[in-house]
Amino acid sequence: MAEEKESRLRSFFRGVKVEWGKIIWPSKNTLAKQTGAVVVVSVILSAIIAILDYLMKSGLDKLLTISL
C-alpha cells in the first residue's frame, strides 16, 4: 500500500517536471508591454466607473430632493 502511494507520488512529480519544461516564458520586453497594457486599461476602467458612480449618485440625489 505504501509502495503504491510512493509510486503515484513519484509519477505525479515526474509529470509536473515534464509539464514545467513545456512552459514558454515571455521575454522581459513582452512582459513589460503586457504589464503596461493592464495598468493603462485598469486606470481607464476605474476612471469610467468613478464617473458613472458620480453621475448616478448625483442623479439619485436630485430625484430624492425633488420628491421631498
Short mmCIF file of N, CA and C in Angstrom, two decimals:
data_model
loop_
_atom_site.label_atom_id
_atom_site.label_comp_id
_atom_site.label_asym_id
_atom_site.label_seq_id
_atom_site.Cartn_x
_atom_site.Cartn_y
_atom_site.Cartn_z
N MET A 1 0.81 -1.19 0.00
CA MET A 1 0.00 0.00 0.00
C MET A 1 0.86 1.26 0.00
N ALA A 2 1.88 1.28 0.87
CA ALA A 2 2.77 2.44 0.95
C ALA A 2 3.58 2.57 -0.32
N GLU A 3 3.97 1.42 -0.91
CA GLU A 3 4.74 1.45 -2.16
C GLU A 3 3.90 2.03 -3.29
N GLU A 4 2.62 1.72 -3.29
CA GLU A 4 1.72 2.23 -4.34
C GLU A 4 1.57 3.75 -4.23
N LYS A 5 1.43 4.25 -3.02
CA LYS A 5 1.32 5.70 -2.81
C LYS A 5 2.61 6.39 -3.23
N GLU A 6 3.75 5.78 -2.87
CA GLU A 6 5.04 6.37 -3.24
C GLU A 6 5.21 6.37 -4.75
N SER A 7 4.76 5.31 -5.40
CA SER A 7 4.86 5.23 -6.86
C SER A 7 3.99 6.29 -7.52
N ARG A 8 2.78 6.48 -7.00
CA ARG A 8 1.90 7.51 -7.56
C ARG A 8 2.45 8.90 -7.33
N LEU A 9 3.06 9.11 -6.18
CA LEU A 9 3.65 10.41 -5.87
C LEU A 9 4.83 10.70 -6.80
N ARG A 10 5.69 9.72 -7.01
CA ARG A 10 6.81 9.90 -7.93
C ARG A 10 6.31 10.16 -9.34
N SER A 11 5.30 9.43 -9.75
CA SER A 11 4.72 9.62 -11.08
C SER A 11 4.16 11.03 -11.23
N PHE A 12 3.51 11.51 -10.19
CA PHE A 12 2.95 12.86 -10.23
C PHE A 12 4.05 13.89 -10.42
N PHE A 13 5.12 13.77 -9.63
CA PHE A 13 6.20 14.76 -9.73
C PHE A 13 6.96 14.65 -11.04
N ARG A 14 7.06 13.46 -11.61
CA ARG A 14 7.65 13.34 -12.94
C ARG A 14 6.81 14.08 -13.96
N GLY A 15 5.49 13.94 -13.85
CA GLY A 15 4.58 14.64 -14.75
C GLY A 15 4.69 16.15 -14.60
N VAL A 16 4.82 16.61 -13.36
CA VAL A 16 4.98 18.04 -13.10
C VAL A 16 6.27 18.54 -13.75
N LYS A 17 7.35 17.77 -13.63
CA LYS A 17 8.64 18.16 -14.20
C LYS A 17 8.54 18.25 -15.72
N VAL A 18 7.85 17.29 -16.35
CA VAL A 18 7.68 17.30 -17.81
C VAL A 18 6.86 18.51 -18.24
N GLU A 19 5.77 18.78 -17.55
CA GLU A 19 4.92 19.92 -17.91
C GLU A 19 5.64 21.24 -17.67
N TRP A 20 6.44 21.33 -16.61
CA TRP A 20 7.19 22.54 -16.32
C TRP A 20 8.13 22.87 -17.46
N GLY A 21 8.69 21.84 -18.08
CA GLY A 21 9.59 22.04 -19.20
C GLY A 21 8.90 22.55 -20.45
N LYS A 22 7.59 22.38 -20.55
CA LYS A 22 6.82 22.81 -21.71
C LYS A 22 6.42 24.29 -21.65
N ILE A 23 6.62 24.91 -20.50
CA ILE A 23 6.20 26.31 -20.32
C ILE A 23 7.06 27.22 -21.19
N ILE A 24 6.42 28.13 -21.89
CA ILE A 24 7.13 29.13 -22.68
C ILE A 24 7.02 30.45 -21.92
N TRP A 25 8.12 30.89 -21.34
CA TRP A 25 8.12 32.10 -20.54
C TRP A 25 8.24 33.32 -21.45
N PRO A 26 7.50 34.39 -21.17
CA PRO A 26 7.59 35.59 -22.01
C PRO A 26 8.92 36.31 -21.79
N SER A 27 9.34 37.05 -22.81
CA SER A 27 10.56 37.84 -22.66
C SER A 27 10.28 39.05 -21.77
N LYS A 28 11.33 39.70 -21.32
CA LYS A 28 11.16 40.87 -20.46
C LYS A 28 10.42 41.99 -21.20
N ASN A 29 10.71 42.13 -22.48
CA ASN A 29 10.06 43.17 -23.28
C ASN A 29 8.55 42.90 -23.39
N THR A 30 8.20 41.66 -23.70
CA THR A 30 6.78 41.29 -23.81
C THR A 30 6.08 41.47 -22.47
N LEU A 31 6.73 41.04 -21.41
CA LEU A 31 6.16 41.16 -20.07
C LEU A 31 5.91 42.62 -19.70
N ALA A 32 6.87 43.49 -20.04
CA ALA A 32 6.73 44.92 -19.74
C ALA A 32 5.57 45.52 -20.53
N LYS A 33 5.44 45.16 -21.80
CA LYS A 33 4.35 45.68 -22.63
C LYS A 33 2.99 45.22 -22.11
N GLN A 34 2.89 43.95 -21.77
CA GLN A 34 1.61 43.43 -21.27
C GLN A 34 1.26 44.03 -19.91
N THR A 35 2.25 44.21 -19.06
CA THR A 35 2.00 44.83 -17.75
C THR A 35 1.54 46.27 -17.93
N GLY A 36 2.18 46.99 -18.84
CA GLY A 36 1.77 48.37 -19.12
C GLY A 36 0.35 48.44 -19.64
N ALA A 37 0.00 47.51 -20.53
CA ALA A 37 -1.36 47.49 -21.08
C ALA A 37 -2.39 47.23 -19.97
N VAL A 38 -2.08 46.32 -19.08
CA VAL A 38 -3.00 46.01 -17.97
C VAL A 38 -3.18 47.23 -17.07
N VAL A 39 -2.08 47.91 -16.76
CA VAL A 39 -2.15 49.10 -15.90
C VAL A 39 -2.98 50.20 -16.56
N VAL A 40 -2.73 50.45 -17.85
CA VAL A 40 -3.46 51.51 -18.57
C VAL A 40 -4.95 51.19 -18.62
N VAL A 41 -5.30 49.95 -18.98
CA VAL A 41 -6.71 49.57 -19.06
C VAL A 41 -7.36 49.66 -17.68
N SER A 42 -6.66 49.26 -16.63
CA SER A 42 -7.21 49.33 -15.27
C SER A 42 -7.48 50.77 -14.86
N VAL A 43 -6.57 51.67 -15.17
CA VAL A 43 -6.76 53.08 -14.83
C VAL A 43 -7.95 53.66 -15.60
N ILE A 44 -8.04 53.36 -16.89
CA ILE A 44 -9.14 53.87 -17.71
C ILE A 44 -10.48 53.35 -17.20
N LEU A 45 -10.56 52.05 -16.93
CA LEU A 45 -11.82 51.49 -16.45
C LEU A 45 -12.20 52.02 -15.07
N SER A 46 -11.21 52.22 -14.20
CA SER A 46 -11.54 52.77 -12.88
C SER A 46 -12.03 54.21 -13.00
N ALA A 47 -11.49 54.97 -13.94
CA ALA A 47 -11.97 56.34 -14.16
C ALA A 47 -13.40 56.32 -14.69
N ILE A 48 -13.69 55.43 -15.63
CA ILE A 48 -15.05 55.32 -16.17
C ILE A 48 -16.03 54.95 -15.07
N ILE A 49 -15.66 53.99 -14.24
CA ILE A 49 -16.54 53.56 -13.15
C ILE A 49 -16.74 54.70 -12.15
N ALA A 50 -15.70 55.46 -11.85
CA ALA A 50 -15.82 56.57 -10.91
C ALA A 50 -16.75 57.65 -11.47
N ILE A 51 -16.63 57.94 -12.77
CA ILE A 51 -17.51 58.94 -13.40
C ILE A 51 -18.96 58.47 -13.38
N LEU A 52 -19.18 57.21 -13.75
CA LEU A 52 -20.55 56.69 -13.73
C LEU A 52 -21.13 56.69 -12.31
N ASP A 53 -20.31 56.34 -11.33
CA ASP A 53 -20.76 56.35 -9.94
C ASP A 53 -21.16 57.76 -9.51
N TYR A 54 -20.35 58.74 -9.87
CA TYR A 54 -20.66 60.13 -9.53
C TYR A 54 -21.96 60.57 -10.20
N LEU A 55 -22.12 60.26 -11.48
CA LEU A 55 -23.34 60.65 -12.21
C LEU A 55 -24.59 60.00 -11.61
N MET A 56 -24.48 58.72 -11.28
CA MET A 56 -25.64 58.04 -10.69
C MET A 56 -25.97 58.60 -9.32
N LYS A 57 -24.94 58.88 -8.52
CA LYS A 57 -25.18 59.45 -7.19
C LYS A 57 -25.82 60.83 -7.31
N SER A 58 -25.33 61.64 -8.23
CA SER A 58 -25.90 62.97 -8.42
C SER A 58 -27.36 62.88 -8.89
N GLY A 59 -27.61 61.97 -9.81
CA GLY A 59 -28.98 61.79 -10.31
C GLY A 59 -29.92 61.33 -9.22
N LEU A 60 -29.49 60.37 -8.42
CA LEU A 60 -30.34 59.89 -7.33
C LEU A 60 -30.56 60.97 -6.28
N ASP A 61 -29.54 61.75 -5.99
CA ASP A 61 -29.70 62.85 -5.03
C ASP A 61 -30.73 63.86 -5.52
N LYS A 62 -30.68 64.18 -6.81
CA LYS A 62 -31.66 65.13 -7.37
C LYS A 62 -33.06 64.55 -7.34
N LEU A 63 -33.20 63.25 -7.66
CA LEU A 63 -34.52 62.62 -7.61
C LEU A 63 -35.07 62.62 -6.20
N LEU A 64 -34.25 62.35 -5.24
CA LEU A 64 -34.71 62.31 -3.85
C LEU A 64 -35.08 63.69 -3.33
N THR A 65 -34.40 64.74 -3.75
CA THR A 65 -34.73 66.07 -3.29
C THR A 65 -36.01 66.59 -3.97
N ILE A 66 -36.27 66.15 -5.18
CA ILE A 66 -37.48 66.58 -5.90
C ILE A 66 -38.72 66.00 -5.23
N SER A 67 -38.66 64.75 -4.83
CA SER A 67 -39.85 64.09 -4.27
C SER A 67 -40.16 64.56 -2.86
N LEU A 68 -39.22 65.17 -2.18
CA LEU A 68 -39.49 65.65 -0.82
C LEU A 68 -40.13 66.99 -0.94
#
